[in-house]
Coordinates of C-alpha atoms in Angstrom, one line a residue:
X1 CA -1.1 27.6 -11.5
X2 CA 1.3 29.1 -12.0
X3 CA 3.4 28.3 -15.6
X4 CA 6.3 27.4 -12.8
X5 CA 3.9 25.9 -10.8
X6 CA 3.8 23.4 -13.9
X7 CA 6.1 22.9 -15.1
X8 CA 7.4 21.3 -11.5
X9 CA 3.9 19.4 -11.8
X10 CA 5.3 17.9 -14.7
X11 CA 9.1 17.3 -13.1
X12 CA 7.6 15.2 -9.9
X13 CA 4.8 13.7 -11.3
X14 CA 6.6 11.7 -13.5
X15 CA 6.6 8.6 -15.9
X16 CA 2.9 7.7 -14.6
X17 CA 1.7 11.8 -14.8
X18 CA -0.7 11.0 -17.0
X19 CA -2.1 8.5 -14.4
X20 CA -1.8 11.2 -11.3
X21 CA -4.2 13.1 -14.3
X22 CA -6.4 10.8 -14.3
X23 CA -6.9 10.1 -11.1
X24 CA -7.3 14.0 -10.2
X25 CA -10.3 14.2 -12.4
X26 CA -11.6 11.1 -11.7
X27 CA -11.7 10.0 -8.0
X28 CA -14.7 12.7 -7.3
X29 CA -13.9 14.5 -3.8
X30 CA -17.7 13.9 -3.9
X31 CA -17.1 10.2 -2.9
X32 CA -12.8 10.2 -2.6
X33 CA -12.6 13.3 0.0
X34 CA -11.6 13.0 3.5
X35 CA -15.4 13.3 5.5
X36 CA -16.1 16.6 6.5
X37 CA -18.9 15.8 9.2
X38 CA -17.8 13.6 12.5
X39 CA -18.9 9.5 11.6
X40 CA -19.3 6.7 14.1
X41 CA -16.7 4.2 13.2
X42 CA -19.1 1.7 12.3
X43 CA -20.7 4.1 9.7
X44 CA -17.0 5.4 8.4
X45 CA -16.2 2.3 7.6
X46 CA -19.3 1.6 6.1
X47 CA -18.2 4.7 3.8
X48 CA -15.0 3.4 3.5
X49 CA -16.4 0.2 2.4
X50 CA -19.0 2.4 -0.1
X51 CA -15.6 4.3 -2.0
X52 CA -13.2 -0.1 -2.4
X53 CA -16.6 -0.5 -4.9
X54 CA -16.6 2.7 -6.3
X55 CA -12.5 2.6 -6.9
X56 CA -12.9 -0.8 -8.5
X57 CA -15.7 1.0 -10.4
X58 CA -12.8 2.7 -12.1
X59 CA -10.5 0.5 -13.3
X60 CA -7.3 1.8 -11.8
X61 CA -7.2 -1.4 -10.1
X62 CA -7.0 -4.2 -12.6
X63 CA -3.3 -1.6 -13.8
X64 CA -1.7 -3.9 -11.1
X65 CA -2.6 -7.1 -12.3
X66 CA -1.5 -9.4 -15.7
X67 CA -3.3 -8.8 -18.5
X68 CA -4.7 -12.2 -18.8
X69 CA -5.8 -12.0 -15.8
X70 CA -7.9 -9.2 -16.6
X71 CA -5.0 -6.7 -15.6
X72 CA -3.1 -4.3 -18.1
X73 CA 0.3 -4.8 -16.8
X74 CA 1.3 -1.8 -15.6
X75 CA 2.6 -1.9 -11.7
X76 CA 3.4 1.2 -11.6
X77 CA 0.7 3.1 -12.9
X78 CA -1.2 0.6 -10.5
X79 CA 1.1 1.6 -6.7
X80 CA 1.0 6.0 -8.4
X81 CA -3.2 6.2 -8.5
X82 CA -3.1 4.7 -4.8
X83 CA -0.6 6.9 -4.1
X84 CA -2.8 9.7 -5.7
X85 CA -4.9 9.1 -2.6
X86 CA -3.2 9.0 0.6
X87 CA -3.7 13.3 -0.3
X88 CA -7.3 12.2 0.4
X89 CA -8.7 9.8 2.9
X90 CA -5.9 7.5 4.3
X91 CA -8.3 4.9 5.7
X92 CA -10.0 4.9 1.7
X93 CA -6.0 3.9 0.7
X94 CA -4.8 2.0 3.2
X95 CA -8.2 0.0 3.2
X96 CA -8.1 -0.7 -1.2
X97 CA -4.1 -1.5 -0.1
X98 CA -5.2 -4.3 1.6
X99 CA -7.6 -5.2 -1.0
X100 CA -5.9 -4.8 -3.6
X101 CA -2.0 -4.4 -3.7
X102 CA -1.4 -7.2 0.3
X103 CA -4.1 -9.9 -1.1
X104 CA -4.9 -9.4 -3.9
X105 CA -0.7 -9.7 -4.4
X106 CA 0.1 -12.7 -2.4
X107 CA -2.7 -14.1 -4.8
X108 CA -1.3 -12.8 -8.4
X109 CA 3.0 -13.4 -6.8
X110 CA 2.4 -16.0 -4.9
X111 CA -0.2 -18.2 -6.8
X112 CA -0.4 -20.3 -9.9
X113 CA -1.9 -20.2 -13.2
X114 CA -5.3 -22.2 -11.9
X115 CA -5.6 -19.7 -9.0
X116 CA -4.9 -16.3 -10.6
X117 CA -7.8 -17.7 -12.7
X118 CA -10.2 -18.4 -10.0
X119 CA -9.7 -15.6 -7.8
X120 CA -9.0 -12.4 -9.2
X121 CA -11.2 -10.9 -11.5
X122 CA -13.0 -11.4 -8.4
X123 CA -10.7 -10.0 -6.3
X124 CA -10.1 -6.7 -9.4
X125 CA -13.7 -6.0 -9.2
X126 CA -13.3 -6.7 -5.7
X127 CA -16.8 -8.8 -5.3
X128 CA -14.4 -11.3 -3.2
X129 CA -13.3 -8.4 -0.3
X130 CA -9.6 -10.0 0.8
X131 CA -7.6 -9.8 3.8
X132 CA -4.2 -10.3 4.5
X133 CA -3.1 -12.6 7.1
X134 CA 0.8 -12.3 8.6
X135 CA 0.6 -9.9 11.8
X136 CA 0.7 -11.9 15.0
X137 CA -0.1 -11.1 18.2
X138 CA 3.7 -12.3 19.0
X139 CA 5.1 -11.8 16.3
X140 CA 5.3 -8.9 13.3
X141 CA 8.6 -8.3 12.1
X142 CA 10.1 -11.8 12.6
X143 CA 8.1 -13.5 9.6
X144 CA 9.9 -16.3 9.9
X145 CA 8.9 -17.2 13.2
X146 CA 5.1 -17.6 13.0
X147 CA 3.4 -19.6 14.1
X148 CA 0.7 -20.6 12.7
X149 CA 0.4 -23.8 11.3
X150 CA -0.6 -25.6 8.0
X151 CA 0.1 -29.1 8.2
X152 CA -0.9 -31.8 5.8
X153 CA -3.8 -34.3 6.1
X154 CA -3.6 -36.9 3.7
X155 CA -6.6 -39.0 4.5
X156 CA -8.6 -36.3 3.3
X157 CA -5.4 -34.3 1.0
X158 CA -6.6 -31.2 2.7
X159 CA -4.8 -28.6 4.5
X160 CA -5.2 -28.1 7.8
X161 CA -4.9 -24.5 9.7
X162 CA -4.6 -23.7 13.5
X163 CA -3.4 -20.7 15.7
X164 CA -2.0 -22.9 18.7
X165 CA -1.3 -20.7 21.3
X166 CA -2.9 -16.8 22.1
X167 CA 1.3 -15.3 20.5
X168 CA 0.0 -17.4 17.3
X169 CA -3.0 -15.3 16.6
X170 CA -3.1 -12.6 13.6
X171 CA -3.6 -9.6 14.9
X172 CA -3.9 -6.2 12.6
X173 CA -5.7 -7.9 10.1
X174 CA -7.2 -5.3 7.9
X175 CA -10.2 -6.2 5.9
X176 CA -10.4 -8.8 8.4
X177 CA -13.1 -7.3 11.7
X178 CA -15.9 -6.3 8.1
X179 CA -15.8 -7.1 5.9
X180 CA -13.4 -9.0 4.4
X181 CA -14.3 -13.1 3.3
X182 CA -11.0 -14.9 2.0
X183 CA -8.3 -14.8 3.2
X184 CA -3.9 -15.1 2.6
X185 CA -2.9 -16.8 6.0
X186 CA 1.1 -16.9 5.9
X187 CA 2.0 -19.9 8.1
X188 CA 4.0 -22.3 9.1
X189 CA 3.4 -25.3 6.1
X190 CA 4.2 -29.2 8.2
X191 CA 3.8 -32.3 5.9
X192 CA 5.2 -35.9 7.0
X193 CA 6.0 -34.2 10.6
X194 CA 8.1 -31.4 8.7
X195 CA 8.4 -28.2 8.5
X196 CA 9.3 -26.7 5.3
X197 CA 8.5 -23.2 6.6
X198 CA 6.3 -20.1 5.8
X199 CA 4.2 -20.4 3.1
X200 CA 0.9 -18.3 2.2
X201 CA -2.8 -19.8 2.2
X202 CA -6.2 -19.3 1.3
X203 CA -8.3 -19.5 4.1
X204 CA -12.6 -19.0 3.7
X205 CA -13.2 -16.3 6.8
X206 CA -16.7 -15.5 6.0
X207 CA -20.3 -16.9 4.2
X208 CA -22.2 -15.1 1.8
X209 CA -23.7 -14.0 4.2
X210 CA -20.9 -12.7 6.3
X211 CA -20.8 -15.3 9.4
X212 CA -17.8 -17.0 10.8
X213 CA -16.5 -20.3 9.1
X214 CA -16.4 -22.9 10.5
X215 CA -13.8 -22.8 13.6
X216 CA -12.7 -19.7 12.5
X217 CA -12.7 -16.7 15.0
X218 CA -13.0 -13.7 14.5
X219 CA -11.9 -10.0 17.0
X220 CA -12.6 -6.7 16.6
X221 CA -9.9 -4.3 16.4
X222 CA -11.7 -2.2 17.8
X223 CA -11.0 2.2 17.0
X224 CA -7.0 2.7 16.9
X225 CA -5.2 6.1 16.8
X226 CA -5.8 6.9 12.9
X227 CA -7.5 5.9 10.1
X228 CA -11.2 5.0 11.4
X229 CA -12.6 3.5 8.6
X230 CA -10.9 0.3 8.2
X231 CA -11.6 -2.2 10.2
X232 CA -8.9 -3.9 11.8
X233 CA -9.5 -7.1 13.0
X234 CA -8.0 -10.1 14.7
X235 CA -8.2 -13.8 13.5
X236 CA -8.2 -17.7 14.9
X237 CA -7.9 -20.7 13.8
X238 CA -9.9 -23.8 15.3
X239 CA -8.1 -26.4 12.6
X240 CA -9.7 -25.4 9.9
X241 CA -9.7 -28.2 7.0
X242 CA -8.7 -26.3 3.5
X243 CA -8.3 -28.0 0.2
X244 CA -4.3 -28.7 -0.4
X245 CA -5.0 -26.5 -4.7
X246 CA -5.4 -23.3 -1.4
X247 CA -2.0 -23.6 -1.1
X248 CA -0.3 -20.0 -3.2
X249 CA 2.1 -23.3 -5.0
X250 CA 4.5 -20.6 -6.7
X251 CA 7.9 -21.3 -4.4
X252 CA 6.5 -24.7 -3.0
X253 CA 3.4 -26.2 -3.7
X254 CA 1.7 -30.2 -2.5
X255 CA 1.4 -32.7 -4.5
X256 CA -1.9 -35.2 -4.3
X257 CA 0.6 -37.6 -1.8
X258 CA 1.6 -35.1 0.6
X259 CA 5.5 -34.3 -1.4
X260 CA 6.6 -31.2 -1.4
X261 CA 8.2 -29.8 -3.9
X262 CA 10.2 -25.8 -5.0
X263 CA 11.6 -24.7 -7.5
X264 CA 14.2 -22.8 -5.2
X265 CA 16.2 -25.7 -3.3
X266 CA 17.6 -23.5 -0.2
X267 CA 15.0 -22.7 2.4
X268 CA 16.1 -19.9 3.9
X269 CA 16.4 -18.1 -0.2
X270 CA 13.1 -19.4 -0.7
X271 CA 11.6 -17.3 2.3
X272 CA 13.3 -14.2 1.2
X273 CA 12.3 -14.8 -2.2
X274 CA 8.5 -14.8 -1.8
X275 CA 9.2 -12.1 0.5
X276 CA 10.2 -10.3 -2.0
X277 CA 7.2 -11.1 -4.2
X278 CA 5.8 -8.5 -2.2
X279 CA 8.1 -5.4 -2.0
X280 CA 4.7 -3.3 -3.7
X281 CA 3.5 -3.2 0.1
X282 CA 6.0 -1.2 0.6
X283 CA 7.0 1.3 -2.4
X284 CA 2.9 1.9 -2.2
X285 CA 3.1 3.2 1.5
X286 CA 6.7 5.8 1.2
X287 CA 4.1 7.1 -1.6
X288 CA 1.0 7.2 0.1
X289 CA 3.5 9.0 3.5
X290 CA 4.8 11.3 1.1
X291 CA 1.3 12.1 -0.6
X292 CA 0.1 13.1 2.9
X293 CA 3.3 14.8 4.4
X294 CA 3.4 16.9 0.7
X295 CA -0.8 17.7 2.2
X296 CA 0.2 19.0 5.6
X297 CA 3.0 21.2 4.0
X298 CA 0.6 22.3 1.5
X299 CA -1.9 24.0 3.9
X300 CA 0.7 25.1 6.6
X301 CA 2.8 26.5 4.1
X302 CA -0.4 28.7 2.5
X303 CA -1.5 29.7 5.9
X304 CA 1.1 31.1 6.7
X305 CA 1.1 33.1 3.9
X306 CA -1.7 35.1 5.1
X307 CA -1.6 35.1 8.9
X308 CA -0.2 37.7 10.5
X309 CA 1.0 37.8 14.0
X310 CA 3.0 40.8 15.6
X311 CA 3.4 44.1 14.0
X312 CA 7.3 45.2 13.7
X313 CA 7.9 48.4 16.2
X314 CA 7.0 51.8 14.9
X315 CA 4.2 50.2 12.0
X316 CA 0.6 48.4 12.2
X317 CA 1.1 46.6 9.7
X318 CA 1.0 42.7 11.1
X319 CA 3.6 41.0 9.6
X320 CA 3.3 37.6 7.3
X321 CA 4.4 34.1 9.2
X322 CA 6.2 32.7 6.9
X323 CA 7.6 36.0 7.0
X324 CA 9.3 35.5 10.1
X325 CA 13.2 33.6 10.0
X326 CA 12.0 30.4 12.4
X327 CA 8.3 29.4 10.4
X328 CA 10.6 29.0 7.7
X329 CA 13.9 26.5 9.2
X330 CA 10.3 25.0 10.2
X331 CA 8.2 24.8 6.3
X332 CA 11.2 25.2 3.5
X333 CA 13.1 22.9 4.4
X334 CA 10.8 20.0 4.9
X335 CA 9.4 21.0 1.7
X336 CA 13.1 20.7 -0.4
X337 CA 13.2 16.9 1.7
X338 CA 9.5 16.3 0.5
X339 CA 10.5 16.8 -3.4
X340 CA 13.3 15.5 -2.4
X341 CA 11.7 12.2 -1.2
X342 CA 8.6 13.0 -4.2
X343 CA 11.6 12.2 -7.1
X344 CA 12.8 9.4 -5.4
X345 CA 10.1 7.3 -5.1
X346 CA 9.3 8.3 -8.9
X347 CA 12.2 6.0 -8.9
X348 CA 11.6 4.3 -7.3
X349 CA 8.6 2.9 -9.2
X350 CA 10.4 2.9 -12.1
X351 CA 12.9 0.3 -10.8
X352 CA 10.1 -1.2 -9.4
X353 CA 7.6 -1.7 -12.6
X354 CA 10.6 -2.7 -14.6
X355 CA 11.4 -5.4 -11.4
X356 CA 8.4 -7.3 -11.7
X357 CA 6.9 -6.6 -15.6
X358 CA 10.3 -8.7 -16.3
X359 CA 8.9 -11.9 -13.8
X360 CA 11.1 -14.8 -12.8
X361 CA 13.3 -13.7 -15.7
X362 CA 14.1 -10.1 -14.0
X363 CA 17.9 -9.8 -12.6
X364 CA 19.1 -11.6 -8.7
X365 CA 21.0 -8.4 -7.9
X366 CA 18.5 -5.6 -9.1
X367 CA 15.3 -7.1 -7.1
X368 CA 17.4 -7.1 -4.3
X369 CA 18.7 -3.8 -4.8
X370 CA 14.3 -2.3 -6.0
X371 CA 13.6 -4.5 -1.3
X372 CA 16.6 -2.5 -0.1
X373 CA 15.7 1.3 -1.6
X374 CA 12.2 -0.2 -1.4
X375 CA 12.9 -0.3 2.8
X376 CA 14.7 2.2 3.0
X377 CA 12.9 4.8 0.8
X378 CA 10.1 3.7 3.0
X379 CA 11.7 4.2 6.7
X380 CA 13.2 7.3 5.6
X381 CA 9.7 9.0 3.9
X382 CA 8.1 7.7 6.9
X383 CA 10.1 9.0 9.0
X384 CA 9.5 12.3 7.6
X385 CA 5.5 12.3 7.5
X386 CA 5.3 11.6 11.7
X387 CA 8.2 14.4 11.5
X388 CA 6.6 17.0 8.8
X389 CA 2.8 16.8 9.8
X390 CA 3.2 17.3 13.5
X391 CA 5.7 20.4 12.5
X392 CA 3.1 21.8 10.1
X393 CA 0.0 21.2 12.9
X394 CA 2.6 23.2 15.0
X395 CA 2.7 26.1 12.5
X396 CA -0.3 26.2 12.4
X397 CA -1.5 27.0 16.4
X398 CA -5.3 26.4 17.1
X399 CA -5.8 26.2 14.0
X400 CA -4.0 23.5 13.0
X401 CA -5.5 21.8 16.1
X402 CA -9.2 21.3 14.4
X403 CA -10.5 18.7 13.5
X404 CA -11.5 20.5 10.4
X405 CA -8.0 21.1 9.5
X406 CA -7.1 18.1 7.6
X407 CA -3.9 18.3 10.1
X408 CA -5.2 16.0 13.2
X409 CA -6.2 13.4 10.6
X410 CA -3.3 13.3 8.9
X411 CA -0.6 12.9 11.6
X412 CA -3.4 10.6 13.1
X413 CA -3.1 7.9 9.8
X414 CA 0.0 8.4 9.6
X415 CA 1.5 7.9 13.2
X416 CA 1.2 4.0 12.1
X417 CA 3.1 4.2 8.6
X418 CA 6.7 3.8 10.7
X419 CA 5.8 -0.1 11.0
X420 CA 3.4 -1.1 9.8
X421 CA 4.7 -3.3 6.0
X422 CA 7.8 -3.0 8.6
X423 CA 8.6 -1.4 11.6
X424 CA 11.4 1.1 9.9
X425 CA 14.4 0.1 11.9
X426 CA 14.0 -2.8 11.1
X427 CA 14.2 -2.4 6.9
X428 CA 16.8 0.0 7.7
X429 CA 18.5 -2.4 9.0
X430 CA 17.7 -4.8 6.3
X431 CA 19.6 -1.8 4.3
X432 CA 22.3 -1.7 6.0
X433 CA 22.3 -5.9 5.1
X434 CA 22.5 -5.4 1.5
X435 CA 25.0 -3.1 2.0
X436 CA 27.5 -6.1 3.8
X437 CA 26.1 -8.2 2.0
X438 CA 27.6 -6.1 -2.1
X439 CA 30.3 -5.2 0.4
X440 CA 31.6 -8.4 1.2
X441 CA 31.0 -9.8 -2.9
X442 CA 33.1 -6.9 -3.1
X443 CA 36.4 -8.0 -1.1
X444 CA 35.8 -10.7 0.6
X445 CA 35.8 -11.3 4.2
X446 CA 38.3 -8.8 4.9
X447 CA 41.3 -11.8 5.1
X448 CA 44.5 -10.6 4.2
X449 CA 43.9 -10.3 0.0
X450 CA 40.6 -8.6 0.7
X451 CA 42.3 -6.0 3.3
X452 CA 44.9 -5.2 0.8
X453 CA 42.4 -4.3 -1.5
X454 CA 40.0 -2.3 1.3
X455 CA 43.0 -0.3 2.6
X456 CA 43.9 0.7 -1.1
X457 CA 39.8 1.0 -2.2
X458 CA 41.0 -1.0 -5.4
X459 CA 37.4 -1.4 -5.7
X460 CA 36.3 1.1 -2.8
X461 CA 33.9 2.1 -6.3
X462 CA 31.6 -0.2 -5.1
X463 CA 31.4 0.3 -2.5
X464 CA 28.3 2.9 -3.7
X465 CA 26.0 1.3 -5.8
X466 CA 25.7 2.6 -8.8
X467 CA 22.3 4.7 -9.4
X468 CA 21.2 5.3 -13.0
X469 CA 22.4 9.0 -12.6
X470 CA 25.7 7.2 -11.7
X471 CA 28.3 9.0 -14.7
X472 CA 26.9 12.2 -14.0
X473 CA 27.3 12.6 -10.5
X474 CA 31.0 11.6 -11.2
X475 CA 31.4 14.6 -14.0
X476 CA 29.7 16.6 -11.0
X477 CA 32.2 15.7 -8.5
X478 CA 34.9 15.5 -10.7
X479 CA 35.2 19.1 -11.2
X480 CA 34.4 19.9 -7.4
X481 CA 36.7 21.9 -5.5
X482 CA 38.2 20.9 -2.4
X483 CA 35.8 20.8 0.8
X484 CA 36.7 24.4 1.6
X485 CA 36.9 26.3 -1.3
X486 CA 36.2 29.3 -2.0
X487 CA 33.0 27.8 -4.1
X488 CA 30.9 27.6 -1.3
X489 CA 28.5 25.3 0.1
X490 CA 26.0 25.5 -3.4
X491 CA 28.3 23.9 -5.3
X492 CA 26.7 20.5 -6.3
X493 CA 30.1 18.8 -6.7
X494 CA 30.7 19.2 -3.2
X495 CA 27.5 18.2 -2.2
X496 CA 27.9 15.1 -3.8
X497 CA 31.7 14.0 -1.9
X498 CA 30.2 14.7 1.0
X499 CA 26.7 12.3 0.9
X500 CA 29.5 10.4 -1.0
X501 CA 32.2 10.2 1.6
X502 CA 29.3 9.9 4.6
X503 CA 28.4 6.4 3.3
X504 CA 31.5 5.4 2.5
X505 CA 33.1 5.4 5.8
X506 CA 30.0 4.5 7.2
X507 CA 29.8 1.7 5.2
X508 CA 33.1 0.8 5.8
X509 CA 33.5 1.4 9.5
X510 CA 31.2 -0.9 10.1
X511 CA 32.8 -4.4 7.6
X512 CA 35.4 -3.6 10.3
X513 CA 33.7 -3.9 13.3
X514 CA 30.9 -6.3 12.1
X515 CA 34.5 -9.2 11.2
X516 CA 34.9 -9.8 14.6
X517 CA 31.5 -11.6 14.7
X518 CA 33.6 -14.4 12.1
X519 CA 36.9 -15.3 14.9
X520 CA 36.2 -18.5 16.2
X521 CA 33.8 -18.0 19.7
X522 CA 33.3 -15.0 19.2
X523 CA 29.9 -14.4 19.4
X524 CA 28.3 -12.8 16.7
X525 CA 24.4 -11.6 18.2
X526 CA 27.0 -9.1 20.6
X527 CA 29.0 -8.0 18.4
X528 CA 25.9 -7.0 15.5
X529 CA 24.0 -5.9 18.5
X530 CA 26.7 -3.4 19.9
X531 CA 27.2 -1.8 16.2
X532 CA 22.6 -1.2 15.1
X533 CA 23.2 2.3 16.3
X534 CA 26.3 2.2 13.3
X535 CA 24.5 -0.1 11.0
X536 CA 20.8 1.9 11.1
X537 CA 23.2 5.3 10.1
X538 CA 25.5 3.7 7.8
X539 CA 21.6 2.3 5.6
X540 CA 20.4 6.5 6.3
X541 CA 23.6 8.0 5.3
X542 CA 22.1 5.7 2.3
X543 CA 19.0 6.6 1.6
X544 CA 20.6 10.6 2.3
X545 CA 22.7 9.6 -1.6
X546 CA 20.3 7.8 -3.6
X547 CA 17.6 10.7 -3.4
X548 CA 20.4 13.4 -4.0
X549 CA 21.6 11.2 -6.2
X550 CA 17.5 11.1 -7.8
X551 CA 17.1 15.0 -7.3
X552 CA 20.1 15.5 -9.6
X553 CA 19.0 13.4 -12.1
X554 CA 15.9 14.9 -12.3
X555 CA 16.8 18.7 -12.6
X556 CA 19.0 17.4 -14.9
X557 CA 16.4 15.2 -16.9
X558 CA 14.7 18.9 -17.2
X559 CA 14.2 21.1 -19.4
X560 CA 12.0 23.3 -18.0
X561 CA 15.1 26.5 -17.5
X562 CA 12.7 28.1 -15.0
X563 CA 11.6 25.3 -13.6
X564 CA 15.7 23.7 -13.8
X565 CA 16.6 26.5 -11.7
X566 CA 14.0 26.3 -9.0
X567 CA 14.6 22.7 -8.4
X568 CA 18.3 23.7 -7.8
X569 CA 17.7 25.5 -5.6
X570 CA 15.6 23.0 -3.8
X571 CA 18.6 20.4 -4.2
X572 CA 20.6 23.4 -2.3
X573 CA 18.7 23.2 1.2
X574 CA 17.7 19.3 0.9
X575 CA 21.2 19.1 0.8
X576 CA 22.9 21.6 2.9
X577 CA 19.9 20.9 5.9
X578 CA 21.1 17.2 5.7
X579 CA 25.2 18.2 5.8
X580 CA 23.9 20.4 8.6
X581 CA 21.1 17.9 10.8
X582 CA 24.5 15.8 10.3
X583 CA 27.4 18.5 10.9
X584 CA 28.4 17.2 15.1
X585 CA 29.2 14.1 12.2
X586 CA 31.2 16.0 9.6
X587 CA 33.3 18.1 12.2
X588 CA 34.5 15.2 14.4
X589 CA 35.3 13.0 10.9
X590 CA 37.8 16.4 9.8
X591 CA 35.0 16.4 6.9
X592 CA 34.1 20.2 7.1
X593 CA 36.0 22.9 9.0
X594 CA 33.7 24.3 12.0
X595 CA 34.3 27.9 9.4
X596 CA 33.1 25.5 6.7
X597 CA 29.5 24.0 9.2
X598 CA 29.1 28.3 9.8
X599 CA 28.4 28.2 5.9
X600 CA 26.5 25.6 5.6
X601 CA 23.8 27.4 7.8
X602 CA 24.5 30.7 6.8
X603 CA 23.9 28.9 3.4
X604 CA 20.3 27.7 4.4
X605 CA 19.5 30.7 5.9
X606 CA 19.8 32.8 3.2
X607 CA 18.2 29.4 0.1
X608 CA 14.6 30.0 2.8
X609 CA 14.9 33.3 2.4
X610 CA 15.7 33.1 -1.9
X611 CA 12.0 30.5 -1.3
X612 CA 10.4 32.6 0.1
X613 CA 8.3 34.3 -2.0
X614 CA 8.0 31.2 -4.4
X615 CA 7.2 28.6 -1.0
X616 CA 3.6 28.7 -2.6
X617 CA 4.2 28.4 -6.1
X618 CA 6.3 25.3 -4.9
X619 CA 3.6 23.8 -3.3
X620 CA 1.0 24.9 -5.0
X621 CA 2.9 22.4 -8.0
X622 CA 2.2 19.4 -5.8
X623 CA -1.3 19.5 -7.5
X624 CA -3.1 18.3 -4.7
X625 CA -7.2 18.8 -6.1
X626 CA -8.9 21.9 -3.8
X627 CA -11.3 20.6 -3.4
X628 CA -9.0 17.8 -0.8
X629 CA -7.6 19.9 0.3
X630 CA -10.7 22.3 0.9
X631 CA -10.5 23.5 5.0
X632 CA -10.5 26.7 7.3
X633 CA -6.2 27.8 6.4
X634 CA -7.2 28.0 2.3
X635 CA -8.6 31.2 3.1
X636 CA -6.7 34.5 5.3
X637 CA -9.6 36.3 7.6
X638 CA -10.7 39.1 6.5

């Protein structure tokens, strides 16, 4: 690895660089690299289950839990370690994430001290395999409408967990089909004939010999498009009785008389608080998607650097693929976006760690910011993974279609990332809802006073959420030339101003459209439904802007001059390729002229040419162990 690649890697590795180095060393390629041989589904599942036990032996999972239960409280380090698994076998990453992140996270975040003492030590060392049973056949994104019930029986002081119909069957549950013994089941809590909404109950699903528990029906989802090593299953409960104390009662509990109490009176706020504690899953999925994408780019860029095709007229030497502008246009903007998303992911993990280590003392606004940021980055990063891995497959031609070269499995394994841990469209709507909530808090419901403030933009700065880089961004924008100045499209302030202006405009006009929902007699659902495309675009613009600001902040913090200069060029390509993709909007709204639009396209071409000689350095900086990449794509054919 060159000195420049090493310096770039230091920036990309971020706050938990030491964890990434440990993972590169501890996660032996012999154990954790994706399998090269073809395995049956049962062989693959058995292999992954064994690998999870090996991960437990490394001690990495303990980072995600509090010291008093055998962990060390390094939540950011835990997420970073699992992110590194995304470079290896994604089945292992998902299986581990389900057990420690989702199942263990539910017990840690929704349970009480008694639950922690009883279960977490065995969850940490993986002697109590678990699963996270939220999704149902009839409800995935709409968790509040789950059909499974947990009804308190005062005669026996037990909860009766029941699946009333097929739509209420727990479906796609990782770990359920083969290995899980205890499930964190999300169900409507009912006591005294009153429902208190969705809560989480621990339900044993297998005995020590692996047989289903009485009243528990376990099905196997069977073969999937990818993630063959993950044993996804289905769970149904026929009046299964568990002790009342199996209710994870941090936010809502029952006493021995069946009386319900909660520290949060408002049911809606209580529900979203419970779900908010499980945000680590979305953060982890975004990180794993980024790892898989960087793996695909490392393979495709390396292959394009030595594969030759067609000789120019008058010569006998064929041209290297990466010297073709069209090939550069495929790979290099995607590479720049991967850099940007990695730096934004680093910021997200830091925010998650800082908020969640504060526990109940966490600031509510910061918690909301975390949830919105996690939803947005997850949606954008997983969509980028799906698009980029497919592009990398195509860029490698027939070689990219061979299983030995990993691209088919990366494509298949990450395809579900766009819909699990939250469907991306729903998540972007969640992001927009958070932005609109902040907007309403500032301007009110756009009554007379709100409209005056809105029109005068007296408080318009609040519309754009303040990130850690805000002071730097404001200085760059203030120093920026006019939108069509001679300084050109690579002026950083000009780029930031365009990203911010697009977000602000989309949010302001969305708020105006949705104002109609509050008028007497208005059909609020119809108004919102008609504006859904606008909602999603406002959310995407917000994420694009926060990602760019994360990149700018990372450049500013980089102390190595050569690395900072290279990052600056990569940032230009990210910013301008994003503007180019949205140039229809910028032209329609008069933000750029046709002449400037042409300059942006020319600048993207120029930046591709500038970065082409450094493409291998840029992917080497990902720091992916060669053994994890080991495919035929890496070596030129003699």
